[in-house]
Amino acid sequence: MELHQLKQQGLVWNFDHYQATQRQPTGFAALDTLLLGGWPTHDLIEIVSAGFCGENRLFWPWLCQMHGLRFWINPPASLYGAALPQAIRPYCLQIDTQSHADALWSTEQCLQSGSAGAVLLWLHQPLNIHQCKKLQLAAHSGRTPLLLFTPPQQHRLPLPLAVSLELQATPEGLQLHVKKLKGARTGASCLLPWRELFPLFDDTSAALQLHWHQVSGL
Amino acid sequence: MNPLWLCVSFPCLQLDMQLAPSPQNASQCVTQDRVTQDANQDIHQARLTPHADHGSWHVAECTAPTYGAEHTANLPLVLLDTKTMCVVELCTTAQQAGIRHGMSLALACALLADLQVLPYDPANNQALLQQLAELLHHVCADIYLQGSTALLLRLDPMLQLYGGLARCLTVIAQQLAPLQLRYMAGLADHWLAASFCLEPITTASAATTSQANHVADANTPPLCLNQLTPRSLADIEIPLAQLPLPARTIAQLHRVGLERLPQLLALPRADVQRRFSADLGHFLQQLQQVQPIGVTRFLPSEQFCRQLEFVWQPTQWQHIHRALQQLLTLLERFLQQRQLQAHQLCWHFAGAEQQQFEVLVQAGGGEYLQQHWFALTLQKLASQQLPYALRRLRLEAQQLQARVQQTTDLWLPRKVAAAPLSPAQLLALLQARLGPTAVKFPTASADHQVQLQWRLYNCGDTLPEQHSSVAWQGPPQLRLDDAATQRWLYRPLLLWSSPQPLLGAGQKLSALERISSPWWLGHHELRDYFVWQNAQHQLLWCFRDQQSQLFCHGAFS
């Protein structure tokens, strides 16, 4: 097979060309540098973590500025409305499915509908290559990103993901390690300190003000 | 302008409706039937039968042979009047074999040994005729049902709208053409004359197949509908014996040498009333009226309810896909003609032994297109098994509302403006497959307790305004370095429905925040919430209750 055929099929990328594709700044300078400019806007992004370490916080600036519905599919607990800014809260929906197949079907429908701004999917079973490819096609056709949250796994097939980022919570902050980045070499890492991710946690006065503000806002 | 009446007669309505493929699915019929027959050799085409009570479709006892549509179309098939045992309707194959209307069953069977016979049901014919009237109602509003086989349309008020008679007739022919019905039509300046000057009419598709297939036995080739010329009542030699007059009056007329209606009309009215009975005078007076006598005016139904009976018994959902599409096509036509949309459909599935169950399909934003309702219905049915063999299928449209014109904002992003599915359509699709409670959105309630303050509500009952419309505002333009926005980061994104005991070591990252339930409700509870980082450095939202027990309530995902 010729090189240009491989390029047409998306199996080989030109590095310069891929850098020029549309990316959305993450809101964190260190992460932008790590991802060559930001998140890819309509592709598959995998976050590998043990959970509850602020992984959604990485997408928060992006989620707050995009159009369309944001779907949380099978999150480990219920969405808490108080954490969602009022401007985007009507566009945030949670889907709970009974089976893995239903979760994949829902994700595909949301991605290719064109009405979704982003789809966040928690999976407890590993994806096959063909499943991943199908979701990728749906993300491309609907121009919608899929944020895939998976637990750490020892052995796994390489999947056609645009970004695969492994998160490790440390006392200092969140350690980000690039497992895969389409169009770039892998292995880079950076540390996002907790203060940058959650600036209010160690500010007691701000927390108290927040409480009264929210209560009066009801 | 003189009155102008069009009489359209369908002498083989039941047979034609059953044998002709539906217009929308004509290309899919063969494929689907082949698939169906592979799955079950006993399967053959569903039979559409209308319900006489409320314009829906109803059951008809049927001993049809077990063949598919393409096979049934080639069989000699007749409908028989079970009282007189005479042929009422016949297919073209039977007609080519020499069978005619009114022929006795014995003679028909002598002509054709493998003749297939079905019982004729006048009520079915009447309801099928109502369906045709509904089809033509948006072309001409003045429609009357004449018996169970003919429609009477008053065209003169509509001519100005269509720009002439030829155009008006063309539109009517276009409405009837997809059904591939055999019919005759007559055009006259009087409602009585129109039904006595019927001529065989051909459609373009029928002309290409075979003109000889037409039901009429006339030697003249069939005309197109727009080639009809108006006739006058005085020009048509209507036998007096066929008029709705008492036999005694007709005998009197025959005795004085009057055989045809023009002869009677040529006599002075005063002489007729003086020499004959009052019935004849009354009849002549009725002839002068504009409104037809002895017919039923058609009024379209405001509710959609159609029923379909299977002459075979499908046992899998895929066997009834075509039947679903047929009913949904009728629904789409019904809704389009009235500028309506339906928010809920109710499918009634009835088995052979009086079993029955219902399936509700909802579309929060409202739908009217057949393809969208079909997709929703398939997703809904995919989650359950067909419990028994079906005999009957009924569709009711519920929650009808005026259709909302979806206006597209010029400033919408291209992605949103060109989305294949609107947000409401997407939610309806998800709910159809996953159930009405699977899709939720967070909503605030006036309660200080954390677990009650924000709840997830199902999208099934009520959709938020933002979802049901395309009122997509621009991007919120939230800035996370803004203090007003940052306060949202202090709350956990995920919350467990019931707090879990907090175990293990860790460190507290924030000050205590006291949240208490209102004492006036009788259940006073104090909780001191704080952010906790456990040994795995996970960020949790925990609280200490009045008994100093520690619980974990949420997580910063």
Short mmCIF file of C-alpha atoms in Angstrom, two decimals, chain B residues 407-413 417 470 472-473:
data_model
loop_
_atom_site.label_atom_id
_atom_site.label_comp_id
_atom_site.label_asym_id
_atom_site.label_seq_id
_atom_site.Cartn_x
_atom_site.Cartn_y
_atom_site.Cartn_z
CA THR B 407 -36.73 28.61 13.08
CA THR B 408 -33.01 28.51 12.76
CA ASP B 409 -31.01 31.30 14.19
CA LEU B 410 -28.63 32.83 11.69
CA TRP B 411 -25.97 33.12 14.36
CA LEU B 412 -25.99 29.49 15.35
CA PRO B 413 -22.76 27.63 14.87
CA ALA B 417 -27.69 24.42 12.77
CA VAL B 470 -33.57 25.35 19.41
CA TRP B 472 -29.37 27.82 21.65
CA GLN B 473 -27.77 30.80 23.12
#
